[in-house]
Amino acid sequence: MTSGILCGELRPDLLQDETLASVFSATAQKYPDKPALIFGNAVYTYGMLDQWSNAMAVHLVDSGVLPGHHVGLWWPRSAELHVAVLGIAKAGAAYVPLDYEMPAERVAGVLQEVGARIYISPDTLTVDALQLGVVLFEQRCTTTVPPSAALPDNDAYVLYTSGSTGKPKGIPITHRQICHLIRSENSVLGITAHDRVYQGFSVSFDMWCEEAWIAYMVGATLWVADAATAKSIDELGDVLRKQQITVLHAVPSLLAVMDDDIPTVRLVNAGGEACTAQVLARWAAPPRKFFNTYGPTETTVTATIAELQ
């Protein structure tokens, strides 16, 4: 049963004139020494990630990226992937995230369709666009980089979905929309700077925004799964326990086959699919909070949310 459904509560304070870059930069100033991202054995503080993504933004701007440009992103799971996203946002452009397991031909078609003049990838594509890599961590900027010229109503990213016809279609989402989403959704979820968030979704999927951008807004720590971990469902429970993960965003079909004996996980956000009673019975036992969310890409990740018991 539902314990409460929020029906469009009016919260003007959640809609602000801001961008993803300004949201992240504010957090980095507030928590410079707090771990922001963990990948493998490497731990990066908010200050480190801020400086590294500043260097990436400078590299993009020096390479010709301007506010309003679309920059393709085809990179494997890593800290560098997050730096690329942050760097694109700081440069004032929109990132076009593509799953690294997507065929090169489809990636090339997407980049051509969005008019990307630059793409970030370790692999060369047959496209009329400049290929860039991610700057090394050692090249991070220790000085303040001027804010980008991006405006709240500029595109923050373009997400490609299969569409009802099966033909990929690009959905542009503005900074105002995604910033409103992370503020409004977290007013319900209540993720804080004390949380450790599992980051397992592909950057090309909506729920990546819930994992990453909400964490970056509040100063939580992201534990980023590598490609092998993200696919090892049988071992995921052990990983969550070992890494003391407190927040898990997941599709219900994953929860259905996962080990649910993970006492550190205090909050589960199940979205992207229908949630079954069996999943609810296993994962929603108090004191754990369990939320069910849904939304098409066009409505900016989440349109409906309910806490279930």
PDB file of C-alpha atoms in Angstrom:
ATOM      1  CA  MET A   1       0.000   0.000   0.000  1.00  0.00           C
ATOM      2  CA  THR A   2       1.079   3.585  -0.385  1.00  0.00           C
ATOM      3  CA  SER A   3       1.856   5.710   2.623  1.00  0.00           C
ATOM      4  CA  GLY A   4       1.484   8.919   0.679  1.00  0.00           C
ATOM      5  CA  ILE A   5       1.421  10.147  -2.910  1.00  0.00           C
ATOM      6  CA  LEU A   6       2.633  13.653  -3.650  1.00  0.00           C
ATOM      7  CA  CYS A   7       0.323  15.339  -6.116  1.00  0.00           C
ATOM      8  CA  GLY A   8       2.112  18.324  -7.565  1.00  0.00           C
ATOM      9  CA  GLU A   9       2.820  20.237  -4.364  1.00  0.00           C
ATOM     10  CA  LEU A  10       3.656  23.852  -5.188  1.00  0.00           C
ATOM     11  CA  ARG A  11       7.304  24.499  -4.256  1.00  0.00           C
ATOM     12  CA  PRO A  12       8.599  27.588  -6.102  1.00  0.00           C
ATOM     13  CA  ASP A  13      11.811  27.389  -4.055  1.00  0.00           C
ATOM     14  CA  LEU A  14      12.790  24.216  -5.923  1.00  0.00           C
ATOM     15  CA  LEU A  15      12.897  25.998  -9.297  1.00  0.00           C
ATOM     16  CA  GLN A  16      15.985  28.195  -9.356  1.00  0.00           C
ATOM     17  CA  ASP A  17      18.109  29.998 -11.947  1.00  0.00           C
ATOM     18  CA  GLU A  18      21.028  27.583 -11.904  1.00  0.00           C
ATOM     19  CA  THR A  19      22.974  25.106 -13.997  1.00  0.00           C
ATOM     20  CA  LEU A  20      24.508  21.716 -13.279  1.00  0.00           C
ATOM     21  CA  ALA A  21      27.924  23.367 -13.207  1.00  0.00           C
ATOM     22  CA  SER A  22      26.865  25.912 -10.605  1.00  0.00           C
ATOM     23  CA  VAL A  23      25.207  23.209  -8.484  1.00  0.00           C
ATOM     24  CA  PHE A  24      28.356  21.072  -8.458  1.00  0.00           C
ATOM     25  CA  SER A  25      30.681  24.028  -7.874  1.00  0.00           C
ATOM     26  CA  ALA A  26      28.645  25.134  -4.848  1.00  0.00           C
ATOM     27  CA  THR A  27      28.983  21.664  -3.343  1.00  0.00           C
ATOM     28  CA  ALA A  28      32.721  21.578  -4.054  1.00  0.00           C
ATOM     29  CA  GLN A  29      33.150  24.869  -2.218  1.00  0.00           C
ATOM     30  CA  LYS A  30      31.145  23.571   0.750  1.00  0.00           C
ATOM     31  CA  TYR A  31      32.791  20.121   0.970  1.00  0.00           C
ATOM     32  CA  PRO A  32      36.249  20.423  -0.673  1.00  0.00           C
ATOM     33  CA  ASP A  33      37.816  17.656   1.413  1.00  0.00           C
ATOM     34  CA  LYS A  34      34.898  15.226   1.394  1.00  0.00           C
ATOM     35  CA  PRO A  35      35.083  12.105  -0.838  1.00  0.00           C
ATOM     36  CA  ALA A  36      32.985  12.744  -3.930  1.00  0.00           C
ATOM     37  CA  LEU A  37      33.773   9.732  -6.082  1.00  0.00           C
ATOM     38  CA  ILE A  38      35.324   6.324  -5.546  1.00  0.00           C
ATOM     39  CA  PHE A  39      36.368   4.152  -8.475  1.00  0.00           C
ATOM     40  CA  GLY A  40      38.476   1.077  -7.901  1.00  0.00           C
ATOM     41  CA  ASN A  41      41.129   1.975  -5.343  1.00  0.00           C
ATOM     42  CA  ALA A  42      41.044   5.696  -6.175  1.00  0.00           C
ATOM     43  CA  VAL A  43      39.211   8.218  -4.003  1.00  0.00           C
ATOM     44  CA  TYR A  44      38.608  11.746  -5.278  1.00  0.00           C
ATOM     45  CA  THR A  45      37.443  14.552  -3.005  1.00  0.00           C
ATOM     46  CA  TYR A  46      35.045  17.238  -4.195  1.00  0.00           C
ATOM     47  CA  GLY A  47      38.001  19.617  -4.391  1.00  0.00           C
ATOM     48  CA  MET A  48      39.975  17.197  -6.559  1.00  0.00           C
ATOM     49  CA  LEU A  49      37.017  16.477  -8.831  1.00  0.00           C
ATOM     50  CA  ASP A  50      36.321  20.200  -9.145  1.00  0.00           C
ATOM     51  CA  GLN A  51      39.908  20.951 -10.184  1.00  0.00           C
ATOM     52  CA  TRP A  52      40.080  17.983 -12.562  1.00  0.00           C
ATOM     53  CA  SER A  53      36.811  18.919 -14.295  1.00  0.00           C
ATOM     54  CA  ASN A  54      37.989  22.557 -14.480  1.00  0.00           C
ATOM     55  CA  ALA A  55      40.967  21.357 -16.516  1.00  0.00           C
ATOM     56  CA  MET A  56      38.617  19.345 -18.733  1.00  0.00           C
ATOM     57  CA  ALA A  57      36.429  22.415 -19.277  1.00  0.00           C
ATOM     58  CA  VAL A  58      39.460  24.505 -20.261  1.00  0.00           C
ATOM     59  CA  HIS A  59      40.557  21.744 -22.666  1.00  0.00           C
ATOM     60  CA  LEU A  60      37.110  21.724 -24.283  1.00  0.00           C
ATOM     61  CA  VAL A  61      36.927  25.502 -24.613  1.00  0.00           C
ATOM     62  CA  ASP A  62      40.461  25.649 -26.054  1.00  0.00           C
ATOM     63  CA  SER A  63      39.351  23.003 -28.572  1.00  0.00           C
ATOM     64  CA  GLY A  64      36.474  25.169 -29.793  1.00  0.00           C
ATOM     65  CA  VAL A  65      33.532  24.175 -27.593  1.00  0.00           C
ATOM     66  CA  LEU A  66      31.077  27.036 -27.121  1.00  0.00           C
ATOM     67  CA  PRO A  67      27.918  27.406 -25.020  1.00  0.00           C
ATOM     68  CA  GLY A  68      25.071  25.652 -26.799  1.00  0.00           C
ATOM     69  CA  HIS A  69      27.274  23.072 -28.523  1.00  0.00           C
ATOM     70  CA  HIS A  70      26.493  19.377 -28.190  1.00  0.00           C
ATOM     71  CA  VAL A  71      29.465  17.201 -27.199  1.00  0.00           C
ATOM     72  CA  GLY A  72      29.322  13.448 -27.739  1.00  0.00           C
ATOM     73  CA  LEU A  73      30.486  11.223 -24.887  1.00  0.00           C
ATOM     74  CA  TRP A  74      31.383   7.575 -25.570  1.00  0.00           C
ATOM     75  CA  TRP A  75      33.605   6.487 -22.713  1.00  0.00           C
ATOM     76  CA  PRO A  76      33.800   3.402 -20.469  1.00  0.00           C
ATOM     77  CA  ARG A  77      32.771   3.421 -16.801  1.00  0.00           C
ATOM     78  CA  SER A  78      35.428   5.294 -14.859  1.00  0.00           C
ATOM     79  CA  ALA A  79      36.217   8.429 -12.901  1.00  0.00           C
ATOM     80  CA  GLU A  80      37.185   9.977 -16.253  1.00  0.00           C
ATOM     81  CA  LEU A  81      33.612   9.564 -17.484  1.00  0.00           C
ATOM     82  CA  HIS A  82      32.319  11.713 -14.622  1.00  0.00           C
ATOM     83  CA  VAL A  83      35.060  14.277 -15.207  1.00  0.00           C
ATOM     84  CA  ALA A  84      34.053  14.490 -18.860  1.00  0.00           C
ATOM     85  CA  VAL A  85      30.392  15.112 -17.959  1.00  0.00           C
ATOM     86  CA  LEU A  86      31.337  17.796 -15.426  1.00  0.00           C
ATOM     87  CA  GLY A  87      33.815  19.376 -17.834  1.00  0.00           C
ATOM     88  CA  ILE A  88      31.229  19.606 -20.601  1.00  0.00           C
ATOM     89  CA  ALA A  89      28.753  21.218 -18.205  1.00  0.00           C
ATOM     90  CA  LYS A  90      31.385  23.712 -17.023  1.00  0.00           C
ATOM     91  CA  ALA A  91      32.249  24.561 -20.632  1.00  0.00           C
ATOM     92  CA  GLY A  92      28.609  25.522 -21.152  1.00  0.00           C
ATOM     93  CA  ALA A  93      27.857  22.744 -23.627  1.00  0.00           C
ATOM     94  CA  ALA A  94      25.397  19.842 -23.500  1.00  0.00           C
ATOM     95  CA  TYR A  95      26.664  16.303 -23.102  1.00  0.00           C
ATOM     96  CA  VAL A  96      25.298  13.548 -25.330  1.00  0.00           C
ATOM     97  CA  PRO A  97      25.959  10.337 -23.357  1.00  0.00           C
ATOM     98  CA  LEU A  98      26.179   7.055 -25.229  1.00  0.00           C
ATOM     99  CA  ASP A  99      26.625   3.632 -23.667  1.00  0.00           C
ATOM    100  CA  TYR A 100      30.152   2.380 -24.289  1.00  0.00           C
ATOM    101  CA  GLU A 101      28.778  -0.992 -25.405  1.00  0.00           C
ATOM    102  CA  MET A 102      26.723   0.654 -28.151  1.00  0.00           C
ATOM    103  CA  PRO A 103      27.935  -0.199 -31.692  1.00  0.00           C
ATOM    104  CA  ALA A 104      30.260   2.400 -33.197  1.00  0.00           C
ATOM    105  CA  GLU A 105      28.008   2.816 -36.237  1.00  0.00           C
ATOM    106  CA  ARG A 106      25.056   3.822 -34.067  1.00  0.00           C
ATOM    107  CA  VAL A 107      27.222   6.182 -32.031  1.00  0.00           C
ATOM    108  CA  ALA A 108      28.398   7.855 -35.239  1.00  0.00           C
ATOM    109  CA  GLY A 109      24.798   8.230 -36.394  1.00  0.00           C
ATOM    110  CA  VAL A 110      23.760   9.889 -33.142  1.00  0.00           C
ATOM    111  CA  LEU A 111      26.674  12.326 -33.248  1.00  0.00           C
ATOM    112  CA  GLN A 112      25.787  13.263 -36.809  1.00  0.00           C
ATOM    113  CA  GLU A 113      22.128  13.743 -35.906  1.00  0.00           C
ATOM    114  CA  VAL A 114      22.859  16.090 -32.971  1.00  0.00           C
ATOM    115  CA  GLY A 115      25.455  18.008 -34.962  1.00  0.00           C
ATOM    116  CA  ALA A 116      28.289  17.267 -32.538  1.00  0.00           C
ATOM    117  CA  ARG A 117      31.492  18.984 -33.624  1.00  0.00           C
ATOM    118  CA  ILE A 118      33.479  17.316 -30.847  1.00  0.00           C
ATOM    119  CA  TYR A 119      33.235  13.942 -29.162  1.00  0.00           C
ATOM    120  CA  ILE A 120      35.103  12.506 -26.186  1.00  0.00           C
ATOM    121  CA  SER A 121      36.134   8.879 -26.582  1.00  0.00           C
ATOM    122  CA  PRO A 122      39.181   6.604 -26.430  1.00  0.00           C
ATOM    123  CA  ASP A 123      38.001   5.148 -29.766  1.00  0.00           C
ATOM    124  CA  THR A 124      38.097   6.861 -33.143  1.00  0.00           C
ATOM    125  CA  LEU A 125      34.812   7.116 -35.007  1.00  0.00           C
ATOM    126  CA  THR A 126      34.110   7.726 -38.666  1.00  0.00           C
ATOM    127  CA  VAL A 127      32.468  11.115 -38.183  1.00  0.00           C
ATOM    128  CA  ASP A 128      33.132  14.700 -39.151  1.00  0.00           C
ATOM    129  CA  ALA A 129      33.995  15.770 -35.618  1.00  0.00           C
ATOM    130  CA  LEU A 130      37.085  16.346 -33.502  1.00  0.00           C
ATOM    131  CA  GLN A 131      38.005  13.506 -31.144  1.00  0.00           C
ATOM    132  CA  LEU A 132      39.203  14.432 -27.646  1.00  0.00           C
ATOM    133  CA  GLY A 133      40.339  12.448 -24.643  1.00  0.00           C
ATOM    134  CA  VAL A 134      39.954  13.214 -20.943  1.00  0.00           C
ATOM    135  CA  VAL A 135      42.767  15.261 -19.431  1.00  0.00           C
ATOM    136  CA  LEU A 136      44.962  13.487 -16.901  1.00  0.00           C
ATOM    137  CA  PHE A 137      44.289  13.941 -13.195  1.00  0.00           C
ATOM    138  CA  GLU A 138      47.784  15.425 -12.873  1.00  0.00           C
ATOM    139  CA  GLN A 139      46.712  18.260 -15.205  1.00  0.00           C
ATOM    140  CA  ARG A 140      43.925  19.461 -12.911  1.00  0.00           C
ATOM    141  CA  CYS A 141      43.506  23.224 -12.517  1.00  0.00           C
ATOM    142  CA  THR A 142      44.321  24.481  -9.040  1.00  0.00           C
ATOM    143  CA  THR A 143      43.090  27.973  -9.877  1.00  0.00           C
ATOM    144  CA  THR A 144      39.461  29.040 -10.180  1.00  0.00           C
ATOM    145  CA  VAL A 145      38.004  28.756 -13.662  1.00  0.00           C
ATOM    146  CA  PRO A 146      35.478  31.431 -14.716  1.00  0.00           C
ATOM    147  CA  PRO A 147      31.888  30.140 -14.774  1.00  0.00           C
ATOM    148  CA  SER A 148      30.544  29.017 -18.115  1.00  0.00           C
ATOM    149  CA  ALA A 149      28.224  31.167 -20.153  1.00  0.00           C
ATOM    150  CA  ALA A 150      25.512  28.494 -20.060  1.00  0.00           C
ATOM    151  CA  LEU A 151      22.066  29.719 -19.053  1.00  0.00           C
ATOM    152  CA  PRO A 152      19.398  27.766 -17.169  1.00  0.00           C
ATOM    153  CA  ASP A 153      17.347  27.345 -20.330  1.00  0.00           C
ATOM    154  CA  ASN A 154      20.257  25.993 -22.379  1.00  0.00           C
ATOM    155  CA  ASP A 155      20.449  22.239 -22.992  1.00  0.00           C
ATOM    156  CA  ALA A 156      22.281  20.354 -20.238  1.00  0.00           C
ATOM    157  CA  TYR A 157      22.207  16.990 -22.024  1.00  0.00           C
ATOM    158  CA  VAL A 158      20.550  15.108 -24.871  1.00  0.00           C
ATOM    159  CA  LEU A 159      19.476  11.568 -24.023  1.00  0.00           C
ATOM    160  CA  TYR A 160      18.739   9.040 -26.735  1.00  0.00           C
ATOM    161  CA  THR A 161      15.884   6.615 -26.184  1.00  0.00           C
ATOM    162  CA  SER A 162      14.596   3.769 -28.333  1.00  0.00           C
ATOM    163  CA  GLY A 163      11.308   5.579 -28.851  1.00  0.00           C
ATOM    164  CA  SER A 164       7.921   3.949 -29.331  1.00  0.00           C
ATOM    165  CA  THR A 165       8.851   3.059 -32.915  1.00  0.00           C
ATOM    166  CA  GLY A 166      12.201   1.557 -31.997  1.00  0.00           C
ATOM    167  CA  LYS A 167      14.056   4.326 -33.841  1.00  0.00           C
ATOM    168  CA  PRO A 168      16.429   6.216 -31.530  1.00  0.00           C
ATOM    169  CA  LYS A 169      15.350   9.770 -30.794  1.00  0.00           C
ATOM    170  CA  GLY A 170      17.179  12.480 -28.931  1.00  0.00           C
ATOM    171  CA  ILE A 171      15.487  14.201 -25.984  1.00  0.00           C
ATOM    172  CA  PRO A 172      17.103  17.519 -24.986  1.00  0.00           C
ATOM    173  CA  ILE A 173      16.836  18.451 -21.295  1.00  0.00           C
ATOM    174  CA  THR A 174      17.699  21.934 -20.065  1.00  0.00           C
ATOM    175  CA  HIS A 175      19.661  22.883 -16.965  1.00  0.00           C
ATOM    176  CA  ARG A 176      16.515  24.357 -15.436  1.00  0.00           C
ATOM    177  CA  GLN A 177      14.664  21.074 -15.901  1.00  0.00           C
ATOM    178  CA  ILE A 178      17.324  18.720 -14.516  1.00  0.00           C
ATOM    179  CA  CYS A 179      18.233  21.039 -11.635  1.00  0.00           C
ATOM    180  CA  HIS A 180      14.545  21.274 -10.710  1.00  0.00           C
ATOM    181  CA  LEU A 181      14.304  17.472 -10.875  1.00  0.00           C
ATOM    182  CA  ILE A 182      17.197  16.801  -8.514  1.00  0.00           C
ATOM    183  CA  ARG A 183      15.986  19.400  -6.002  1.00  0.00           C
ATOM    184  CA  SER A 184      12.349  18.318  -6.115  1.00  0.00           C
ATOM    185  CA  GLU A 185      13.024  14.578  -6.057  1.00  0.00           C
ATOM    186  CA  ASN A 186      15.471  14.867  -3.205  1.00  0.00           C
ATOM    187  CA  SER A 187      12.970  16.893  -1.192  1.00  0.00           C
ATOM    188  CA  VAL A 188      11.167  13.530  -1.027  1.00  0.00           C
ATOM    189  CA  LEU A 189      14.070  11.054  -0.982  1.00  0.00           C
ATOM    190  CA  GLY A 190      16.154  12.943   1.548  1.00  0.00           C
ATOM    191  CA  ILE A 191      19.650  11.903   0.416  1.00  0.00           C
ATOM    192  CA  THR A 192      22.327  13.750   2.427  1.00  0.00           C
ATOM    193  CA  ALA A 193      26.068  14.408   2.532  1.00  0.00           C
ATOM    194  CA  HIS A 194      26.414  11.448   4.912  1.00  0.00           C
ATOM    195  CA  ASP A 195      25.232   8.933   2.281  1.00  0.00           C
ATOM    196  CA  ARG A 196      27.253   6.590   0.095  1.00  0.00           C
ATOM    197  CA  VAL A 197      25.434   6.115  -3.204  1.00  0.00           C
ATOM    198  CA  TYR A 198      25.932   3.142  -5.521  1.00  0.00           C
ATOM    199  CA  GLN A 199      26.411   4.320  -9.120  1.00  0.00           C
ATOM    200  CA  GLY A 200      25.619   1.408 -11.383  1.00  0.00           C
ATOM    201  CA  PHE A 201      23.541   2.736 -14.271  1.00  0.00           C
ATOM    202  CA  SER A 202      24.891   3.553 -17.710  1.00  0.00           C
ATOM    203  CA  VAL A 203      25.408   7.273 -18.308  1.00  0.00           C
ATOM    204  CA  SER A 204      23.005   6.890 -21.240  1.00  0.00           C
ATOM    205  CA  PHE A 205      20.096   5.963 -18.928  1.00  0.00           C
ATOM    206  CA  ASP A 206      17.837   8.400 -17.051  1.00  0.00           C
ATOM    207  CA  MET A 207      18.505   6.968 -13.608  1.00  0.00           C
ATOM    208  CA  TRP A 208      22.196   7.876 -13.884  1.00  0.00           C
ATOM    209  CA  CYS A 209      21.037  11.452 -13.240  1.00  0.00           C
ATOM    210  CA  GLU A 210      19.363  10.380  -9.991  1.00  0.00           C
ATOM    211  CA  GLU A 211      22.483   8.553  -8.864  1.00  0.00           C
ATOM    212  CA  ALA A 212      25.035  11.177  -9.824  1.00  0.00           C
ATOM    213  CA  TRP A 213      23.453  14.617  -9.873  1.00  0.00           C
ATOM    214  CA  ILE A 214      21.518  14.250  -6.609  1.00  0.00           C
ATOM    215  CA  ALA A 215      24.698  13.013  -4.914  1.00  0.00           C
ATOM    216  CA  TYR A 216      26.711  15.891  -6.350  1.00  0.00           C
ATOM    217  CA  MET A 217      24.071  18.381  -5.221  1.00  0.00           C
ATOM    218  CA  VAL A 218      24.071  17.310  -1.564  1.00  0.00           C
ATOM    219  CA  GLY A 219      27.716  16.281  -1.151  1.00  0.00           C
ATOM    220  CA  ALA A 220      27.181  12.528  -0.916  1.00  0.00           C
ATOM    221  CA  THR A 221      29.866  10.025  -1.949  1.00  0.00           C
ATOM    222  CA  LEU A 222      29.411   8.116  -5.215  1.00  0.00           C
ATOM    223  CA  TRP A 223      30.795   4.594  -5.388  1.00  0.00           C
ATOM    224  CA  VAL A 224      31.126   3.957  -9.133  1.00  0.00           C
ATOM    225  CA  ALA A 225      30.884   0.350 -10.319  1.00  0.00           C
ATOM    226  CA  ASP A 226      33.208  -0.846 -13.057  1.00  0.00           C
ATOM    227  CA  ALA A 227      31.814  -2.782 -16.025  1.00  0.00           C
ATOM    228  CA  ALA A 228      32.327  -6.194 -14.408  1.00  0.00           C
ATOM    229  CA  THR A 229      30.710  -5.235 -11.093  1.00  0.00           C
ATOM    230  CA  ALA A 230      27.711  -3.664 -12.789  1.00  0.00           C
ATOM    231  CA  LYS A 231      26.951  -6.986 -14.483  1.00  0.00           C
ATOM    232  CA  SER A 232      27.740  -9.302 -11.547  1.00  0.00           C
ATOM    233  CA  ILE A 233      24.288  -9.493  -9.998  1.00  0.00           C
ATOM    234  CA  ASP A 234      25.213 -12.473  -7.817  1.00  0.00           C
ATOM    235  CA  GLU A 235      28.030 -10.489  -6.197  1.00  0.00           C
ATOM    236  CA  LEU A 236      26.311  -7.110  -5.942  1.00  0.00           C
ATOM    237  CA  GLY A 237      24.978  -7.694  -2.429  1.00  0.00           C
ATOM    238  CA  ASP A 238      28.482  -8.401  -1.167  1.00  0.00           C
ATOM    239  CA  VAL A 239      29.755  -5.266  -2.879  1.00  0.00           C
ATOM    240  CA  LEU A 240      27.069  -3.088  -1.290  1.00  0.00           C
ATOM    241  CA  ARG A 241      27.824  -4.513   2.147  1.00  0.00           C
ATOM    242  CA  LYS A 242      31.596  -4.175   1.783  1.00  0.00           C
ATOM    243  CA  GLN A 243      31.374  -0.606   0.504  1.00  0.00           C
ATOM    244  CA  GLN A 244      28.756   0.336   3.132  1.00  0.00           C
ATOM    245  CA  ILE A 245      26.358   1.683   0.517  1.00  0.00           C
ATOM    246  CA  THR A 246      23.387   3.511   2.045  1.00  0.00           C
ATOM    247  CA  VAL A 247      21.428   4.526  -1.084  1.00  0.00           C
ATOM    248  CA  LEU A 248      20.511   2.223  -3.958  1.00  0.00           C
ATOM    249  CA  HIS A 249      18.755   3.320  -7.148  1.00  0.00           C
ATOM    250  CA  ALA A 250      17.706   0.216  -9.099  1.00  0.00           C
ATOM    251  CA  VAL A 251      15.176  -1.284 -11.482  1.00  0.00           C
ATOM    252  CA  PRO A 252      12.761  -3.716  -9.757  1.00  0.00           C
ATOM    253  CA  SER A 253      13.908  -6.654 -11.903  1.00  0.00           C
ATOM    254  CA  LEU A 254      17.398  -6.285 -10.410  1.00  0.00           C
ATOM    255  CA  LEU A 255      16.018  -6.093  -6.880  1.00  0.00           C
ATOM    256  CA  ALA A 256      14.010  -9.250  -7.543  1.00  0.00           C
ATOM    257  CA  VAL A 257      17.132 -11.374  -8.034  1.00  0.00           C
ATOM    258  CA  MET A 258      19.467  -9.596  -5.605  1.00  0.00           C
ATOM    259  CA  ASP A 259      20.373 -10.527  -2.062  1.00  0.00           C
ATOM    260  CA  ASP A 260      18.358  -8.128   0.115  1.00  0.00           C
ATOM    261  CA  ASP A 261      20.241  -8.741   3.378  1.00  0.00           C
ATOM    262  CA  ILE A 262      22.136  -5.457   3.212  1.00  0.00           C
ATOM    263  CA  PRO A 263      21.657  -3.606   6.504  1.00  0.00           C
ATOM    264  CA  THR A 264      23.629  -0.541   5.409  1.00  0.00           C
ATOM    265  CA  VAL A 265      21.121   0.310   2.640  1.00  0.00           C
ATOM    266  CA  ARG A 266      18.682   2.708   4.274  1.00  0.00           C
ATOM    267  CA  LEU A 267      16.942   3.901   1.085  1.00  0.00           C
ATOM    268  CA  VAL A 268      15.911   2.209  -2.148  1.00  0.00           C
ATOM    269  CA  ASN A 269      14.602   4.070  -5.184  1.00  0.00           C
ATOM    270  CA  ALA A 270      13.005   1.533  -7.527  1.00  0.00           C
ATOM    271  CA  GLY A 271      12.199   2.926 -10.947  1.00  0.00           C
ATOM    272  CA  GLY A 272      12.136   2.317 -14.664  1.00  0.00           C
ATOM    273  CA  GLU A 273       9.831  -0.707 -14.503  1.00  0.00           C
ATOM    274  CA  ALA A 274       6.681  -1.929 -12.794  1.00  0.00           C
ATOM    275  CA  CYS A 275       7.364  -2.818  -9.159  1.00  0.00           C
ATOM    276  CA  THR A 276       5.989  -6.161  -7.995  1.00  0.00           C
ATOM    277  CA  ALA A 277       4.540  -7.008  -4.602  1.00  0.00           C
ATOM    278  CA  GLN A 278       7.286  -9.590  -4.162  1.00  0.00           C
ATOM    279  CA  VAL A 279      10.016  -6.973  -4.559  1.00  0.00           C
ATOM    280  CA  LEU A 280       8.204  -4.660  -2.171  1.00  0.00           C
ATOM    281  CA  ALA A 281       7.854  -7.394   0.459  1.00  0.00           C
ATOM    282  CA  ARG A 282      11.584  -8.171   0.359  1.00  0.00           C
ATOM    283  CA  TRP A 283      13.005  -4.648   0.223  1.00  0.00           C
ATOM    284  CA  ALA A 284      10.579  -2.339   2.049  1.00  0.00           C
ATOM    285  CA  ALA A 285      10.872  -3.612   5.607  1.00  0.00           C
ATOM    286  CA  PRO A 286      11.328  -0.770   8.140  1.00  0.00           C
ATOM    287  CA  PRO A 287      13.492   1.084   8.939  1.00  0.00           C
ATOM    288  CA  ARG A 288      14.504   1.010   5.270  1.00  0.00           C
ATOM    289  CA  LYS A 289      12.661   3.535   3.102  1.00  0.00           C
ATOM    290  CA  PHE A 290      11.393   2.321  -0.269  1.00  0.00           C
ATOM    291  CA  PHE A 291      10.292   4.622  -3.089  1.00  0.00           C
ATOM    292  CA  ASN A 292       8.763   3.751  -6.434  1.00  0.00           C
ATOM    293  CA  THR A 293       9.379   6.298  -9.198  1.00  0.00           C
ATOM    294  CA  TYR A 294       8.424   6.552 -12.843  1.00  0.00           C
ATOM    295  CA  GLY A 295       8.835   9.015 -15.682  1.00  0.00           C
ATOM    296  CA  PRO A 296       9.533   9.141 -19.406  1.00  0.00           C
ATOM    297  CA  THR A 297      12.746  10.859 -20.514  1.00  0.00           C
ATOM    298  CA  GLU A 298      10.687  13.755 -21.874  1.00  0.00           C
ATOM    299  CA  THR A 299       9.488  14.641 -18.358  1.00  0.00           C
ATOM    300  CA  THR A 300      13.071  14.762 -16.996  1.00  0.00           C
ATOM    301  CA  VAL A 301      13.708  11.396 -15.363  1.00  0.00           C
ATOM    302  CA  THR A 302      10.853  11.219 -12.827  1.00  0.00           C
ATOM    303  CA  ALA A 303       7.222  12.309 -13.076  1.00  0.00           C
ATOM    304  CA  THR A 304       5.642  10.327 -10.232  1.00  0.00           C
ATOM    305  CA  ILE A 305       6.961   9.156  -6.880  1.00  0.00           C
ATOM    306  CA  ALA A 306       5.449   7.280  -3.941  1.00  0.00           C
ATOM    307  CA  GLU A 307       6.847   5.842  -0.746  1.00  0.00           C
ATOM    308  CA  LEU A 308       5.697   2.250  -0.351  1.00  0.00           C
ATOM    309  CA  GLN A 309       5.468   0.019   2.710  1.00  0.00           C
TER     310      GLN A 309
END
